PDB file of C-alpha atoms in Angstrom:
ATOM      1  CA  MET A 272      25.702  -0.055  -1.232  1.00 61.00           C
ATOM      2  CA  THR A 273      26.407   3.253   0.479  1.00 70.00           C
ATOM      3  CA  LEU A 274      25.323   4.232   3.981  1.00 77.00           C
ATOM      4  CA  PRO A 275      22.746   6.815   2.745  1.00 72.00           C
ATOM      5  CA  VAL A 276      21.136   4.158   0.520  1.00 67.00           C
ATOM      6  CA  ILE A 277      20.972   1.705   3.437  1.00 75.00           C
ATOM      7  CA  ILE A 278      19.503   4.329   5.784  1.00 79.00           C
ATOM      8  CA  SER A 279      16.923   5.484   3.230  1.00 74.00           C
ATOM      9  CA  THR A 280      15.959   1.856   2.547  1.00 74.00           C
ATOM     10  CA  ILE A 281      15.366   1.250   6.248  1.00 80.00           C
ATOM     11  CA  LEU A 282      13.304   4.458   6.454  1.00 81.00           C
ATOM     12  CA  VAL A 283      11.163   3.376   3.480  1.00 74.00           C
ATOM     13  CA  ALA A 284      10.532   0.006   5.122  1.00 75.00           C
ATOM     14  CA  CYS A 285       9.489   1.762   8.350  1.00 81.00           C
ATOM     15  CA  MET A 286       7.192   4.118   6.428  1.00 77.00           C
ATOM     16  CA  GLY A 287       5.602   1.152   4.651  1.00 73.00           C
ATOM     17  CA  LEU A 288       4.953  -0.514   7.993  1.00 75.00           C
ATOM     18  CA  ALA A 289       3.485   2.731   9.353  1.00 79.00           C
ATOM     19  CA  VAL A 290       1.168   3.026   6.330  1.00 72.00           C
ATOM     20  CA  ALA A 291      -0.065  -0.535   6.867  1.00 70.00           C
ATOM     21  CA  MET A 292      -0.761   0.144  10.552  1.00 75.00           C
ATOM     22  CA  ILE A 293      -2.525   3.444   9.812  1.00 74.00           C
ATOM     23  CA  ARG A 294      -4.632   1.744   7.154  1.00 67.00           C
ATOM     24  CA  MET A 295      -5.717  -0.988   9.568  1.00 71.00           C
ATOM     25  CA  ARG A 296      -6.724   1.564  12.212  1.00 74.00           C
ATOM     26  CA  ALA A 297      -8.514   3.695   9.624  1.00 69.00           C
ATOM     27  CA  ALA A 298     -10.847   0.813   8.834  1.00 71.00           C
ATOM     28  CA  ALA A 299     -12.404   1.294  12.292  1.00 80.00           C
ATOM     29  CA  ARG A 300     -13.553   4.876  11.554  1.00 88.00           C
ATOM     30  CA  PRO A 301     -15.822   6.251   8.835  1.00 93.00           C
ATOM     31  CA  VAL A 302     -14.113   7.589   5.720  1.00 93.00           C
ATOM     32  CA  THR A 303     -14.584  11.131   4.427  1.00 94.00           C
ATOM     33  CA  ALA A 304     -13.537  12.729   1.170  1.00 95.00           C
ATOM     34  CA  LYS A 305     -11.199  14.959   3.175  1.00 95.00           C
ATOM     35  CA  LYS A 306      -9.383  11.915   4.626  1.00 93.00           C
ATOM     36  CA  ILE A 307      -8.860  10.610   1.102  1.00 95.00           C
ATOM     37  CA  ILE A 308      -7.669  13.901  -0.426  1.00 96.00           C
ATOM     38  CA  LEU A 309      -5.343  15.224   2.285  1.00 94.00           C
ATOM     39  CA  PRO A 310      -2.449  12.679   2.149  1.00 92.00           C
ATOM     40  CA  PRO A 311      -1.460  13.499  -1.464  1.00 95.00           C
ATOM     41  CA  LEU A 312      -1.757  17.214  -0.708  1.00 95.00           C
ATOM     42  CA  PHE A 313       0.528  16.870   2.304  1.00 94.00           C
ATOM     43  CA  MET A 314       2.974  14.794   0.281  1.00 93.00           C
ATOM     44  CA  SER A 315       3.026  17.361  -2.525  1.00 94.00           C
ATOM     45  CA  THR A 316       5.074  19.698  -0.332  1.00 94.00           C
ATOM     46  CA  GLY A 317       7.952  17.264  -0.852  1.00 93.00           C
ATOM     47  CA  ALA A 318       8.173  18.511  -4.439  1.00 94.00           C
ATOM     48  CA  LEU A 319       9.993  21.524  -3.025  1.00 95.00           C
ATOM     49  CA  MET A 320      13.072  19.276  -3.087  1.00 96.00           C
ATOM     50  CA  PHE A 321      13.251  19.943  -6.826  1.00 96.00           C
ATOM     51  CA  LEU A 322      14.212  23.550  -6.104  1.00 96.00           C
ATOM     52  CA  PHE A 323      17.667  22.156  -5.361  1.00 96.00           C
ATOM     53  CA  PRO A 324      19.697  20.959  -8.366  1.00 95.00           C
ATOM     54  CA  VAL A 325      20.914  17.796  -6.613  1.00 94.00           C
ATOM     55  CA  PHE A 326      17.356  16.364  -6.662  1.00 94.00           C
ATOM     56  CA  ARG A 327      16.436  17.290 -10.227  1.00 94.00           C
ATOM     57  CA  VAL A 328      15.517  14.483 -12.571  1.00 94.00           C
ATOM     58  CA  PRO A 329      15.600  14.474 -16.409  1.00 94.00           C
ATOM     59  CA  TRP A 330      12.117  14.755 -17.952  1.00 95.00           C
ATOM     60  CA  LEU A 331      12.177  11.236 -19.376  1.00 94.00           C
ATOM     61  CA  GLU A 332      12.859   9.836 -15.895  1.00 92.00           C
ATOM     62  CA  VAL A 333      10.061  12.025 -14.493  1.00 95.00           C
ATOM     63  CA  TRP A 334       7.569  10.344 -16.839  1.00 97.00           C
ATOM     64  CA  TYR A 335       8.975   6.855 -16.204  1.00 94.00           C
ATOM     65  CA  SER A 336       8.800   7.386 -12.434  1.00 93.00           C
ATOM     66  CA  LEU A 337       5.256   8.752 -12.470  1.00 96.00           C
ATOM     67  CA  GLY A 338       4.176   5.972 -14.844  1.00 96.00           C
ATOM     68  CA  ALA A 339       5.694   3.292 -12.618  1.00 92.00           C
ATOM     69  CA  GLY A 340       3.863   4.828  -9.662  1.00 93.00           C
ATOM     70  CA  VAL A 341       0.558   4.669 -11.523  1.00 95.00           C
ATOM     71  CA  ILE A 342       1.205   1.026 -12.461  1.00 94.00           C
ATOM     72  CA  PHE A 343       2.134   0.108  -8.875  1.00 89.00           C
ATOM     73  CA  SER A 344      -0.983   1.864  -7.577  1.00 92.00           C
ATOM     74  CA  SER A 345      -3.213  -0.485  -9.543  1.00 92.00           C
ATOM     75  CA  LEU A 346      -2.641  -3.170  -6.910  1.00 87.00           C
ATOM     76  CA  LEU A 347      -3.582  -0.765  -4.128  1.00 87.00           C
ATOM     77  CA  ILE A 348      -6.646   0.375  -6.069  1.00 93.00           C
ATOM     78  CA  LEU A 349      -7.837  -3.223  -6.392  1.00 91.00           C
ATOM     79  CA  THR A 350      -7.595  -3.786  -2.629  1.00 88.00           C
ATOM     80  CA  SER A 351      -9.136  -0.461  -1.541  1.00 89.00           C
ATOM     81  CA  ASN A 352     -12.864  -0.924  -1.303  1.00 92.00           C
ATOM     82  CA  PHE A 353     -15.566   0.563   0.842  1.00 93.00           C
ATOM     83  CA  GLU A 354     -18.569  -0.781   2.680  1.00 92.00           C
ATOM     84  CA  VAL A 355     -21.560   0.816   4.346  1.00 92.00           C
ATOM     85  CA  ARG A 356     -22.104   0.206   8.062  1.00 91.00           C
ATOM     86  CA  ASP A 357     -24.845   1.968  10.008  1.00 89.00           C
ATOM     87  CA  GLY A 358     -25.333   4.467   7.199  1.00 89.00           C
ATOM     88  CA  GLU A 359     -21.642   5.478   7.100  1.00 92.00           C
ATOM     89  CA  ILE A 360     -18.881   4.558   4.666  1.00 93.00           C
ATOM     90  CA  PHE A 361     -15.910   2.563   5.952  1.00 93.00           C
ATOM     91  CA  LEU A 362     -12.774   1.274   4.273  1.00 89.00           C
ATOM     92  CA  LYS A 363     -13.133  -2.465   3.902  1.00 88.00           C
ATOM     93  CA  PRO A 364     -10.223  -4.251   5.623  1.00 79.00           C
ATOM     94  CA  SER A 365      -8.119  -6.271   3.193  1.00 78.00           C
ATOM     95  CA  LYS A 366      -5.524  -8.875   4.144  1.00 77.00           C
ATOM     96  CA  ALA A 367      -4.068  -8.559   0.660  1.00 80.00           C
ATOM     97  CA  PHE A 368      -3.312  -4.859   1.242  1.00 76.00           C
ATOM     98  CA  ALA A 369      -0.543  -5.553   3.769  1.00 75.00           C
ATOM     99  CA  ILE A 370       0.986  -8.216   1.529  1.00 81.00           C
ATOM    100  CA  ILE A 371       0.846  -5.924  -1.505  1.00 80.00           C
ATOM    101  CA  LEU A 372       2.347  -3.037   0.461  1.00 76.00           C
ATOM    102  CA  VAL A 373       5.239  -5.210   1.660  1.00 78.00           C
ATOM    103  CA  GLY A 374       5.732  -6.415  -1.915  1.00 82.00           C
ATOM    104  CA  LEU A 375       5.800  -2.846  -3.241  1.00 78.00           C
ATOM    105  CA  VAL A 376       8.349  -1.826  -0.598  1.00 78.00           C
ATOM    106  CA  PHE A 377      10.446  -4.861  -1.562  1.00 81.00           C
ATOM    107  CA  VAL A 378      10.278  -3.978  -5.269  1.00 82.00           C
ATOM    108  CA  ARG A 379      11.201  -0.384  -4.426  1.00 78.00           C
ATOM    109  CA  VAL A 380      14.247  -1.577  -2.470  1.00 78.00           C
ATOM    110  CA  LEU A 381      15.291  -3.812  -5.376  1.00 82.00           C
ATOM    111  CA  LEU A 382      14.936  -0.900  -7.798  1.00 80.00           C
ATOM    112  CA  LYS A 383      16.926   1.338  -5.475  1.00 77.00           C
ATOM    113  CA  VAL A 384      19.748  -1.193  -5.297  1.00 78.00           C
ATOM    114  CA  ALA A 385      19.642  -1.714  -9.074  1.00 81.00           C
ATOM    115  CA  ILE A 386      19.756   1.953 -10.058  1.00 78.00           C
ATOM    116  CA  GLY A 387      21.638   3.188  -7.008  1.00 73.00           C
ATOM    117  CA  GLN A 388      24.921   2.397  -8.715  1.00 76.00           C
ATOM    118  CA  THR A 389      24.100   4.386 -11.845  1.00 83.00           C
ATOM    119  CA  ILE A 390      22.629   7.663 -10.580  1.00 85.00           C
ATOM    120  CA  GLU A 391      23.476  10.074  -7.792  1.00 87.00           C
ATOM    121  CA  ILE A 392      21.730   9.765  -4.427  1.00 82.00           C
ATOM    122  CA  GLY A 393      19.877  13.095  -4.809  1.00 88.00           C
ATOM    123  CA  GLU A 394      18.538  12.207  -8.239  1.00 91.00           C
ATOM    124  CA  MET A 395      17.535   8.789  -6.915  1.00 87.00           C
ATOM    125  CA  GLY A 396      15.611  10.544  -4.137  1.00 87.00           C
ATOM    126  CA  GLY A 397      13.813  12.606  -6.767  1.00 93.00           C
ATOM    127  CA  VAL A 398      12.982   9.527  -8.843  1.00 91.00           C
ATOM    128  CA  PHE A 399      11.546   7.649  -5.869  1.00 88.00           C
ATOM    129  CA  PHE A 400       9.602  10.685  -4.653  1.00 92.00           C
ATOM    130  CA  LEU A 401       7.977  10.901  -8.099  1.00 95.00           C
ATOM    131  CA  LEU A 402       7.267   7.169  -8.100  1.00 92.00           C
ATOM    132  CA  ALA A 403       5.608   7.381  -4.661  1.00 90.00           C
ATOM    133  CA  PHE A 404       3.736  10.556  -5.592  1.00 95.00           C
ATOM    134  CA  GLY A 405       2.414   9.020  -8.821  1.00 96.00           C
ATOM    135  CA  MET A 406       1.322   6.002  -6.821  1.00 92.00           C
ATOM    136  CA  ILE A 407      -0.471   7.848  -4.012  1.00 93.00           C
ATOM    137  CA  VAL A 408      -2.181  10.389  -6.287  1.00 97.00           C
ATOM    138  CA  SER A 409      -3.599   7.790  -8.677  1.00 97.00           C
ATOM    139  CA  TRP A 410      -4.573   5.498  -5.771  1.00 94.00           C
ATOM    140  CA  ARG A 411      -6.342   8.302  -3.914  1.00 96.00           C
ATOM    141  CA  ILE A 412      -8.129   9.532  -7.056  1.00 97.00           C
ATOM    142  CA  ALA A 413      -9.476   6.011  -7.566  1.00 97.00           C
ATOM    143  CA  MET A 414     -10.454   5.811  -3.886  1.00 96.00           C
ATOM    144  CA  LEU A 415     -12.238   9.160  -4.094  1.00 97.00           C
ATOM    145  CA  TRP A 416     -14.110   8.018  -7.195  1.00 97.00           C
ATOM    146  CA  LYS A 417     -15.219   4.781  -5.447  1.00 97.00           C
ATOM    147  CA  TYR A 418     -16.149   6.713  -2.315  1.00 96.00           C
ATOM    148  CA  LYS A 419     -18.201   9.324  -4.196  1.00 96.00           C
ATOM    149  CA  ARG A 420     -19.983   6.628  -6.203  1.00 95.00           C
ATOM    150  CA  LEU A 421     -20.951   4.806  -2.993  1.00 95.00           C
ATOM    151  CA  GLU A 422     -21.898   8.085  -1.282  1.00 94.00           C
ATOM    152  CA  ARG A 423     -24.218   8.989  -4.199  1.00 93.00           C
ATOM    153  CA  SER A 424     -25.871   5.578  -4.016  1.00 89.00           C
ATOM    154  CA  LEU A 425     -26.520   6.122  -0.285  1.00 84.00           C
ATOM    155  CA  HIS A 426     -28.239   9.438  -0.917  1.00 78.00           C
ATOM    156  CA  VAL A 427     -30.310   8.056  -3.785  1.00 71.00           C
ATOM    157  CA  ALA A 428     -31.566   5.053  -1.816  1.00 57.00           C
TER     158      ALA A 428
END
């Protein structure tokens, strides 16, 4: 394994830990649609990497990466639920979320090691960006749908 692969793997593990910590703190504050929508929008700026040829990915790999992200997000979708407290909507804390997130980071590291020998580091970065983007977009769409459904039921009651 090369030094860039090792460094990027450590960074991914740190980001996964940061996401878990942010998620736990977020459960203490009410959720808004804006808080659900903004992370994928902020992440979308990373797609600018594809302006540079070193990061470009063949179309078949684009679809595989996005599809894998959607599949991985299903676990996050299952553990992302909301509850109403004092008339406001909160993210329900889930012990399974942290375990699932660690598992997803572990699977991502295994995939990186497995394919890291067959594709260039830039292309691998593109593949894993697409995987993460597919995962966060589908997860956040599902969260927004659950949030809006609960919000509507609050206003109807």
